PDB file of C-alpha atoms in Angstrom:
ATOM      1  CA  UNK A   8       9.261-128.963   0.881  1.00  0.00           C
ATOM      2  CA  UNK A   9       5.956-129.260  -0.880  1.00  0.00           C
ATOM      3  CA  UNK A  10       5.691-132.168  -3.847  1.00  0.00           C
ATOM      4  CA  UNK A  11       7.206-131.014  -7.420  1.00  0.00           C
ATOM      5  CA  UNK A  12       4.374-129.340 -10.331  1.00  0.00           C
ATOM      6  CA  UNK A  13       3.199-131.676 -12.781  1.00  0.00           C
ATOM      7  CA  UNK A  14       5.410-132.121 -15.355  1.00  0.00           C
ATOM      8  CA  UNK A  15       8.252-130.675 -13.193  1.00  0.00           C
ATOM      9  CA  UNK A  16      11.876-131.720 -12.124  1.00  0.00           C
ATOM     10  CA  UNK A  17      14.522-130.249  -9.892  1.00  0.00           C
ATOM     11  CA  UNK A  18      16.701-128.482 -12.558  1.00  0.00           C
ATOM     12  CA  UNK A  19      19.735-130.632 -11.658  1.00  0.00           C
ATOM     13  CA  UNK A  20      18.214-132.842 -14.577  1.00  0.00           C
ATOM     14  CA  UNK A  21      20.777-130.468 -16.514  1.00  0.00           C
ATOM     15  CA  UNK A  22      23.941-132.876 -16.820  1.00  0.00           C
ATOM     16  CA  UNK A  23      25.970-129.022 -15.814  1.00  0.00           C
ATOM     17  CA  UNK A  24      23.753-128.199 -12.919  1.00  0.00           C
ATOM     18  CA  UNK A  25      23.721-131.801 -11.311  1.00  0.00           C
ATOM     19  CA  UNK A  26      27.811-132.117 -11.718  1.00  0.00           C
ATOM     20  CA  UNK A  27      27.840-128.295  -9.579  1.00  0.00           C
ATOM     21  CA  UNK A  28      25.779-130.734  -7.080  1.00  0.00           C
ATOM     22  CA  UNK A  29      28.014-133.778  -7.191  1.00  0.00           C
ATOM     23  CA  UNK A  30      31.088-131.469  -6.677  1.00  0.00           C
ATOM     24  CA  UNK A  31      29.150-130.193  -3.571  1.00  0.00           C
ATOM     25  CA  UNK A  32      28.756-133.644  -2.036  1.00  0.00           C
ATOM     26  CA  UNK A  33      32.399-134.394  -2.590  1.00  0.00           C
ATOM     27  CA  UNK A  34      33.712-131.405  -0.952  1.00  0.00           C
ATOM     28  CA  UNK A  35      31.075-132.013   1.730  1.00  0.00           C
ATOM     29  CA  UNK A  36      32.729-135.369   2.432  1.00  0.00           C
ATOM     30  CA  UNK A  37      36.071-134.420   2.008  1.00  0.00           C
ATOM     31  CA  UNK A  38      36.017-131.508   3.885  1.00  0.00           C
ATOM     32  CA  UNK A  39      34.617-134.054   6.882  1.00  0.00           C
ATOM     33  CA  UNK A  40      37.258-136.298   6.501  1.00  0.00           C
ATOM     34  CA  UNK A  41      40.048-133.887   6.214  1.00  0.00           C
ATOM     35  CA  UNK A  42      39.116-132.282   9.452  1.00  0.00           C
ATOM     36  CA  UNK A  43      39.271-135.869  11.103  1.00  0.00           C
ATOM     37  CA  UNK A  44      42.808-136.307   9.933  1.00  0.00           C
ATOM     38  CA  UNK A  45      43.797-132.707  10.240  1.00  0.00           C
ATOM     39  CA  UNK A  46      42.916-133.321  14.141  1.00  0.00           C
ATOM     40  CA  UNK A  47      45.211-136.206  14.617  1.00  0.00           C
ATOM     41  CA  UNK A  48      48.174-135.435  12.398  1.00  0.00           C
ATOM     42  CA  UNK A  49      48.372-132.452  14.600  1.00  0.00           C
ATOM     43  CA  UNK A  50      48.603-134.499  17.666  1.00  0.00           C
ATOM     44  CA  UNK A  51      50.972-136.690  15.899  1.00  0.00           C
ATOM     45  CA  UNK A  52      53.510-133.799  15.231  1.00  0.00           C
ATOM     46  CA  UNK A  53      52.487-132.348  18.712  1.00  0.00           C
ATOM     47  CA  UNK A  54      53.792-135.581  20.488  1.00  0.00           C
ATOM     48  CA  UNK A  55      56.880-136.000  18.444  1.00  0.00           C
ATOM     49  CA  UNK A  56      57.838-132.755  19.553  1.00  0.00           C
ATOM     50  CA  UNK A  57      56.966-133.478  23.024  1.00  0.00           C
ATOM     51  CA  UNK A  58      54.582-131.043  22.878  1.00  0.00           C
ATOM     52  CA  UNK A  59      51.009-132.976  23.458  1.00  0.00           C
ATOM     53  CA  UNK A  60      49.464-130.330  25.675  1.00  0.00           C
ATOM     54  CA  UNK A  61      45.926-131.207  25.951  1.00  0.00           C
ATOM     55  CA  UNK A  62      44.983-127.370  25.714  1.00  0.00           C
ATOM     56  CA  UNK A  63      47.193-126.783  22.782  1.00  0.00           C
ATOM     57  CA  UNK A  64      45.771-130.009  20.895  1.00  0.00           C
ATOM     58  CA  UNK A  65      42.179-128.468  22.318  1.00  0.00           C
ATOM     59  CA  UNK A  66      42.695-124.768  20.791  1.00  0.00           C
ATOM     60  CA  UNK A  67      44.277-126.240  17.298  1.00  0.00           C
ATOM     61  CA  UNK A  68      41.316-128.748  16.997  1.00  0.00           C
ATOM     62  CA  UNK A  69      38.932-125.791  17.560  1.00  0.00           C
ATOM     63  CA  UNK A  70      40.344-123.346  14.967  1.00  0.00           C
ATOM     64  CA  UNK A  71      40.755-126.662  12.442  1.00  0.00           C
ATOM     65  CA  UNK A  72      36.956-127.537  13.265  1.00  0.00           C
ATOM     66  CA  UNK A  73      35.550-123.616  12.700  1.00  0.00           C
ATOM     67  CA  UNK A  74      37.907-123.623   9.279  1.00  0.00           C
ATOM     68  CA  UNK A  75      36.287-126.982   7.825  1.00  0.00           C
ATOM     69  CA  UNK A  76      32.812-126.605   9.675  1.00  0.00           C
ATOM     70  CA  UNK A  77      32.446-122.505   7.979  1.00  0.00           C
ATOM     71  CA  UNK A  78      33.811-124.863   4.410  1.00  0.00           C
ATOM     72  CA  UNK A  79      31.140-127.484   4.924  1.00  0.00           C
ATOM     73  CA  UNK A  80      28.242-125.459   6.239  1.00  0.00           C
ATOM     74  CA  UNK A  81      28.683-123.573   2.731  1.00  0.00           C
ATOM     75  CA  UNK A  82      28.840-126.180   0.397  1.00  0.00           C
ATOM     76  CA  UNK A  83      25.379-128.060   2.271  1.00  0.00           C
ATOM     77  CA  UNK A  84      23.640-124.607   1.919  1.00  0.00           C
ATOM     78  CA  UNK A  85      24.443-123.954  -1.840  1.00  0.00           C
ATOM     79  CA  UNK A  86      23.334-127.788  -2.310  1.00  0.00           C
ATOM     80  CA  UNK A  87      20.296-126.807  -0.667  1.00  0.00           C
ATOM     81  CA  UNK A  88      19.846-123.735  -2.759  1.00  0.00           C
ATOM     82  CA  UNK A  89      20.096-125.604  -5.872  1.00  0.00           C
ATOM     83  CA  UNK A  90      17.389-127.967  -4.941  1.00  0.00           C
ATOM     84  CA  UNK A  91      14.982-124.825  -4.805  1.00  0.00           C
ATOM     85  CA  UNK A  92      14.593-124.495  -8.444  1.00  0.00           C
ATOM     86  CA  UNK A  93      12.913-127.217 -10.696  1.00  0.00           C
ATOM     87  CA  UNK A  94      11.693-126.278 -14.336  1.00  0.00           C
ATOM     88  CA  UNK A  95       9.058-128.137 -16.938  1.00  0.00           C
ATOM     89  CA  UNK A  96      10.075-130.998 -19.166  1.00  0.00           C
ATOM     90  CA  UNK A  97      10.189-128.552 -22.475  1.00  0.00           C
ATOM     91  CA  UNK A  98      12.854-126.023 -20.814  1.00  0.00           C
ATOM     92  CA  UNK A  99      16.070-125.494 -23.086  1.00  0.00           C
ATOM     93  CA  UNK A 100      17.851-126.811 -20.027  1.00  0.00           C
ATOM     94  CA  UNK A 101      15.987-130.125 -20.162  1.00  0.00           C
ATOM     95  CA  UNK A 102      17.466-132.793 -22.475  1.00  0.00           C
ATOM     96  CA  UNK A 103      14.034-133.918 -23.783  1.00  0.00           C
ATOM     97  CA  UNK A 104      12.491-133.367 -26.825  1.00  0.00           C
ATOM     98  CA  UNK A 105       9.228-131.826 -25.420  1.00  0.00           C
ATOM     99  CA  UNK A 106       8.416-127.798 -25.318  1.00  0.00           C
ATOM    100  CA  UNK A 107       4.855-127.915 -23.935  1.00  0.00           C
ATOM    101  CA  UNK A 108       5.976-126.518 -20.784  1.00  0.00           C
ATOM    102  CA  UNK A 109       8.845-124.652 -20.191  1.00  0.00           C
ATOM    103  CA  UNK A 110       8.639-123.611 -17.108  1.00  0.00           C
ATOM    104  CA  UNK A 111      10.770-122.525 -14.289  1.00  0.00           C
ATOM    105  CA  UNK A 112       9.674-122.944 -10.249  1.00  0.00           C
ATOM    106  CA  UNK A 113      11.153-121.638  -7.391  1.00  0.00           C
ATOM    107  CA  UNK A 114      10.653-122.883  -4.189  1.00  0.00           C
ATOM    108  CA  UNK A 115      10.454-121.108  -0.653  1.00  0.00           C
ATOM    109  CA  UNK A 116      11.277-124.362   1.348  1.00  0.00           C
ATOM    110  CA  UNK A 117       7.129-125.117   1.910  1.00  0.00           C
ATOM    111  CA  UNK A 118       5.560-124.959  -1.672  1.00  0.00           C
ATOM    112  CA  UNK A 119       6.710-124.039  -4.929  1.00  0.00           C
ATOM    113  CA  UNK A 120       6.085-120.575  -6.914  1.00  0.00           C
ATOM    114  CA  UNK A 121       5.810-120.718 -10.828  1.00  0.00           C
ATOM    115  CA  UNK A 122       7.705-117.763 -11.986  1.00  0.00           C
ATOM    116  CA  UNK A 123       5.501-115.927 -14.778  1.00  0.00           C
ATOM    117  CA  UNK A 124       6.730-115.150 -18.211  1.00  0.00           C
ATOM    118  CA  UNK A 125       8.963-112.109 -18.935  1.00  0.00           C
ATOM    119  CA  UNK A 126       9.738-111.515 -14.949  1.00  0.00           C
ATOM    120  CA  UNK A 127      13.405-111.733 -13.320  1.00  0.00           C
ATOM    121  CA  UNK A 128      14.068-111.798  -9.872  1.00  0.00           C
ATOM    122  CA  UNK A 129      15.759-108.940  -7.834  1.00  0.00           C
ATOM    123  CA  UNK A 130      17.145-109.959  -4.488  1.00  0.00           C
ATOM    124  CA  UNK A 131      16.852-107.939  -1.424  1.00  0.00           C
ATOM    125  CA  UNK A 132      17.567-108.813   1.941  1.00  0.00           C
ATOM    126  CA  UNK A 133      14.874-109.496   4.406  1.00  0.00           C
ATOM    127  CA  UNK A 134      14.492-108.745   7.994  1.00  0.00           C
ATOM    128  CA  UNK A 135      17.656-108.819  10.224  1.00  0.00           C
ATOM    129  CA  UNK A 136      19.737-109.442   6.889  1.00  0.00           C
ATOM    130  CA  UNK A 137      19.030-113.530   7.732  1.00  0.00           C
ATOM    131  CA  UNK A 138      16.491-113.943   4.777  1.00  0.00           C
ATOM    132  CA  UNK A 139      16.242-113.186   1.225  1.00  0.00           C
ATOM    133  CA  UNK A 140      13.220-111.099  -0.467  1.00  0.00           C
ATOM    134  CA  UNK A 141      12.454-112.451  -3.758  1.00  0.00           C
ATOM    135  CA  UNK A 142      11.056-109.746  -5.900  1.00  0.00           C
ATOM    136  CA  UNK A 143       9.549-109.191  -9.261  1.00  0.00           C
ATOM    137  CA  UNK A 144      12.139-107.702 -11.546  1.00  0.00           C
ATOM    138  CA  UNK A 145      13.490-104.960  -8.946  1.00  0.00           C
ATOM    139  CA  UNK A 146      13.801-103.601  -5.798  1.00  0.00           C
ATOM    140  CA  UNK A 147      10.428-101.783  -6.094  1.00  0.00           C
ATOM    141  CA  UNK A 148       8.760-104.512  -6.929  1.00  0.00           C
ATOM    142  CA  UNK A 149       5.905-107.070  -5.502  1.00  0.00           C
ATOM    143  CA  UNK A 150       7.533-109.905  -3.039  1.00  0.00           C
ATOM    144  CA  UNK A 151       7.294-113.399  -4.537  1.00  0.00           C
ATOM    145  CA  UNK A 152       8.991-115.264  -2.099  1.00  0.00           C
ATOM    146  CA  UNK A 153      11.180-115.389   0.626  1.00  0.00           C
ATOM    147  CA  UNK A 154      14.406-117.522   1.278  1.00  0.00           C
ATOM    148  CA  UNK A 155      15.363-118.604   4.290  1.00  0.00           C
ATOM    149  CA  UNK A 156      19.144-117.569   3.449  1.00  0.00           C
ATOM    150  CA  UNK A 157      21.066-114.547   3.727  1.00  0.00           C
ATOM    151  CA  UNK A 158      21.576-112.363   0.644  1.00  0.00           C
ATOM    152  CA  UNK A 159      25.294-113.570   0.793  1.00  0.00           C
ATOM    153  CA  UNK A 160      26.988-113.996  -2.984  1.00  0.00           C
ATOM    154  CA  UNK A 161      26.571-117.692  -2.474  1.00  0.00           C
ATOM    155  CA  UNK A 162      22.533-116.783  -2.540  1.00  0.00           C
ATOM    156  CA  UNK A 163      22.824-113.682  -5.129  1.00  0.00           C
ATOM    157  CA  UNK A 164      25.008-116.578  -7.464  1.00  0.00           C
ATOM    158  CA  UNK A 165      22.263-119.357  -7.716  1.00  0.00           C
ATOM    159  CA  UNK A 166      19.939-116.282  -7.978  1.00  0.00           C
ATOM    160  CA  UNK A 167      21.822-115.306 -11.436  1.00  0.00           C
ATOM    161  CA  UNK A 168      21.449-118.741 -12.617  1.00  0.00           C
ATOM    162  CA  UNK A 169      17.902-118.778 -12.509  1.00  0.00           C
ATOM    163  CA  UNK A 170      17.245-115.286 -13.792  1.00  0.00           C
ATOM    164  CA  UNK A 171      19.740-117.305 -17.015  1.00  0.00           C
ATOM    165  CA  UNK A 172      16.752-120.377 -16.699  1.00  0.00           C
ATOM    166  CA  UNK A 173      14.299-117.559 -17.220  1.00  0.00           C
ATOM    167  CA  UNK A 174      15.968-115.740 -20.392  1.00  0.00           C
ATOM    168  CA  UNK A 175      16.522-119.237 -21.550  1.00  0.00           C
ATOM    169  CA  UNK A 176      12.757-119.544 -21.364  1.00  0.00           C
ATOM    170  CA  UNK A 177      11.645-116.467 -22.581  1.00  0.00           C
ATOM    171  CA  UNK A 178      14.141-116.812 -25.401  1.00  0.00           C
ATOM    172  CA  UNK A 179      12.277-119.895 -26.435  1.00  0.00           C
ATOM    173  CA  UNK A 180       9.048-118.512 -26.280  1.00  0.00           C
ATOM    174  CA  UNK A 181       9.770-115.408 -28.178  1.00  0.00           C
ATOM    175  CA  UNK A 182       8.418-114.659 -31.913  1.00  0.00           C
ATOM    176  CA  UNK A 183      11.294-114.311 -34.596  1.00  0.00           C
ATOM    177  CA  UNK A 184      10.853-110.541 -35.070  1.00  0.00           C
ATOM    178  CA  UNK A 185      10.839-109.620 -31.162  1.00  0.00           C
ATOM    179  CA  UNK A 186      14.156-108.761 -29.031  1.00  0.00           C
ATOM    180  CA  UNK A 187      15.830-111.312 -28.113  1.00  0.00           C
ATOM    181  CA  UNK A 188      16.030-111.164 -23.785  1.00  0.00           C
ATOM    182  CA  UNK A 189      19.069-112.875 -23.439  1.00  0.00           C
ATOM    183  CA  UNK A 190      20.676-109.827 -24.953  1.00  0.00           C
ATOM    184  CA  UNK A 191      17.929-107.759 -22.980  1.00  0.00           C
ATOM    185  CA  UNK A 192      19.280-109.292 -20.027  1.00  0.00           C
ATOM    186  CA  UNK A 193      23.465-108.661 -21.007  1.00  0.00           C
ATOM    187  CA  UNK A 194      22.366-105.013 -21.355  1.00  0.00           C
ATOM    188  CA  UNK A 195      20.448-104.847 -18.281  1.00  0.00           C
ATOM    189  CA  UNK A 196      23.577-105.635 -16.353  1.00  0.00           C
ATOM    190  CA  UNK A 197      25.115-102.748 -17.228  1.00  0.00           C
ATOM    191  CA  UNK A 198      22.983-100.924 -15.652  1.00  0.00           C
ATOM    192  CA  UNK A 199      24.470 -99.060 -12.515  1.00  0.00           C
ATOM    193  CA  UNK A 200      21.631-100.285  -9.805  1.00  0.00           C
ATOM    194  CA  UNK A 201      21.821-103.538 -11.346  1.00  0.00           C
ATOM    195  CA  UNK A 202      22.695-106.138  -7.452  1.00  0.00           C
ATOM    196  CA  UNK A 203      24.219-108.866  -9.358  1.00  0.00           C
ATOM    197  CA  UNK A 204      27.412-108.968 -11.850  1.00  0.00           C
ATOM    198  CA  UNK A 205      26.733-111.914 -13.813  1.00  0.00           C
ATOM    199  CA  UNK A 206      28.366-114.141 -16.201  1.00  0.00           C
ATOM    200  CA  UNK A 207      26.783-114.960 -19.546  1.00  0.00           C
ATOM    201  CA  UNK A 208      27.534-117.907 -21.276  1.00  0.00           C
ATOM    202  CA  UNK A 209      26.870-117.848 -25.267  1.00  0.00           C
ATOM    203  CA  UNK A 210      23.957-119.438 -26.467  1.00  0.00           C
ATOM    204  CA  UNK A 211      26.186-121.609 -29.072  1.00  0.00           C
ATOM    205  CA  UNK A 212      28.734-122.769 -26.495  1.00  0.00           C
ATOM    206  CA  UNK A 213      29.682-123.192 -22.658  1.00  0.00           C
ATOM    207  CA  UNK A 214      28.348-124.605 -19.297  1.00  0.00           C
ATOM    208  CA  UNK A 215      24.825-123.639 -19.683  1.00  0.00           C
ATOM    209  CA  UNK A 216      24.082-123.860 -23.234  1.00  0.00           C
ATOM    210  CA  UNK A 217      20.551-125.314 -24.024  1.00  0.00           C
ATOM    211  CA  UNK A 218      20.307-129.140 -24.061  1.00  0.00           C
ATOM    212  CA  UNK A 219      20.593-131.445 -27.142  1.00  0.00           C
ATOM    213  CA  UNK A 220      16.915-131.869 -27.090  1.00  0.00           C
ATOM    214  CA  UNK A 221      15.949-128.310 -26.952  1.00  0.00           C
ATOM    215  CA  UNK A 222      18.057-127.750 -30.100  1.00  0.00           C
ATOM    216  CA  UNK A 223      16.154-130.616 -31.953  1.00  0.00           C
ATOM    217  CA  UNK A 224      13.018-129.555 -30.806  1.00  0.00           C
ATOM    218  CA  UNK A 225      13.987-126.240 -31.856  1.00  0.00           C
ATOM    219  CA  UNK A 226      14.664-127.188 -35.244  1.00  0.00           C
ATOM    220  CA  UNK A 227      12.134-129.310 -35.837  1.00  0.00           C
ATOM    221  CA  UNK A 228       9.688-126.573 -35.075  1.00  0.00           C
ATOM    222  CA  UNK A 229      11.635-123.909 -37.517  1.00  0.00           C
ATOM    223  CA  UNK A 230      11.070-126.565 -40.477  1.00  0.00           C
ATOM    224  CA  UNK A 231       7.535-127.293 -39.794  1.00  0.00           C
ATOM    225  CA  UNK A 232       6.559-123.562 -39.832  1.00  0.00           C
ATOM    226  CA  UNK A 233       8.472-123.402 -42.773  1.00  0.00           C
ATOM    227  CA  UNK A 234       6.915-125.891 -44.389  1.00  0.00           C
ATOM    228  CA  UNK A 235       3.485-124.902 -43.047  1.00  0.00           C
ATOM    229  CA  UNK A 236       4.056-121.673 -45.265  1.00  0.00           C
ATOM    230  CA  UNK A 237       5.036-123.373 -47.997  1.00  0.00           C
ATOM    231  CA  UNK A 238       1.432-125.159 -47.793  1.00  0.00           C
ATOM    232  CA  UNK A 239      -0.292-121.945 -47.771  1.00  0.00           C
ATOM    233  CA  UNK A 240       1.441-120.367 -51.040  1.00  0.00           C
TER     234      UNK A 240
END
C-alpha cells in the first residue's frame, strides 16, 4: 500500500473505529487459541472414552480447524478493510481542532484515491464476483476503484461506514441554508434500488458521532461569523 496523503491518517484515529479494530485482533487471537485447545480437549474426551481413533481425532480436528479458520480469515479481512480508508486532520471524525482538510481517502491496496465532494460510493461486484467495483454514487456510474474483496456484507458494511465519513464531511462543508446530506443520505436509503440497508447514528449521540474537536471547531467558527457580522453592521 502506497504512503498516506499529506495531512492524512488511517481513520482508526476515531477512538470508535480503532476499538472495532482492537476487537478484531482479539477475536483473531482468540479464535487461534481456541482452536488449539478445541483440538486437544477433544482428544482428551476421545481417550477417556477409549475412543482415540487417529481418523476420528483427524476428521474432528478438520471440521474444528475449517470452523475457526472461516472465523479468523473474516475478522483479518475486515481488519484489512478498515485500514483502506484514512481521512484529513479537520474531518468531524478526527479529534483535532483543525478543519482545513476534511477529507476522506480510500485506498485500492497500491495507492490511495481522494474521494471528491458530494459523491457516495455504490458497490458492485467485479469480475468472477471475487472483487469489488467502487463506483461514483450508483451502479451507472464511473469506476473509482476496485477492491480486491468480494462484495460480501462484511465489504458492503465498511462500505456504509465510509459513505457515513462522507455525509459527515459534506455536512461540515455545507452553507447554513443548504440541505443537510446526512438527511439526504437517510432518505436515499429508502429508495428501492438502494444495495445497502444502513444504520444511521444521530448526529447528537451514538458510536459515530463527530469528535470533541470537530464540535469545538464547529463552534468556534459559528461565533466568529457571528461576530464578523456584527462588525459589518
Amino acid at each position: 500500500m502506497g504512503d498516506l496523503p499529506d495531512d492524512a491518517i488511517l481513520w482508526s484515529v476515531n477512538s470508535d473505529i480503532a476499538k472495532v479494530q482492537r476487537q478484531n485482533m482479539y477475536n483473531a487471537v482468540f479464535f487461534t487459541f481456541t482452536g488449539f485447545f478445541a483440538i486437544i480437549i477433544c482428544f482428551k474426551i476421545l481417550s477417556v472414552f477409549g475412543l482415540d481413533n487417529m481418523i476420528i481425532l483427524f476428521i474432528l480436528a478438520v471440521i474444528i480447524a475449517f470452523m475457526l479458520w472461516k472465523e479468523l480469515s473474516r475478522n483479518i479481512r475486515k481488519m484489512a478493510l478498515l485500514d483502506l480508508v484514512a481521512i484529513g486532520s479537520g474531518h468531524p471524525w478526527h479529534p483535532s481542532e483543525g478543519m482545513e482538510n476534511n477529507s476522506v481517502f480510500v485506498s485500492d491496496g497500491e495507492s490511495w484515491h481522494l474521494i471528491p465532494p458530494k459523491v457516495r460510493i455504490s458497490p458492485q461486484p467485479g469480475s468472477g464476483n471475487e472483487s469489488t467495483l467502487l463506483k461514483k454514487n450508483d451502479m451507472d456510474g464511473k469506476t473509482m476503484l476496485r477492491w480486491q474483496h468480494p462484495p460480501d456484507p462484511l465489504t458492503r458494511g465498511v462500505l456504509s461506514l465510509i459513505n457515513q465519513a462522507l455525509s459527515f464531511r459534506d455536512a461540515q462543508e455545507r452553507d447554513f441554508d443548504s440541505e443537510d446530506p446526512i438527511e439526504m443520505a437517510r432518505e436515499r436509503e429508502e429508495l428501492e434500488f438502494y444495495p445497502v440497508e444502513r444504520v444511521w447514528e444521530e448526529t447528537t449521540q451514538g458510536s459515530l458521532a463527530p469528535e470533541p474537536g470537530a464540535l469545538l471547531r464547529k463552534m468556534r467558527t459559528h461565533s466568529a461569523e457571528i461576530i464578523n457580522k456584527d462588525d459589518e453592521q
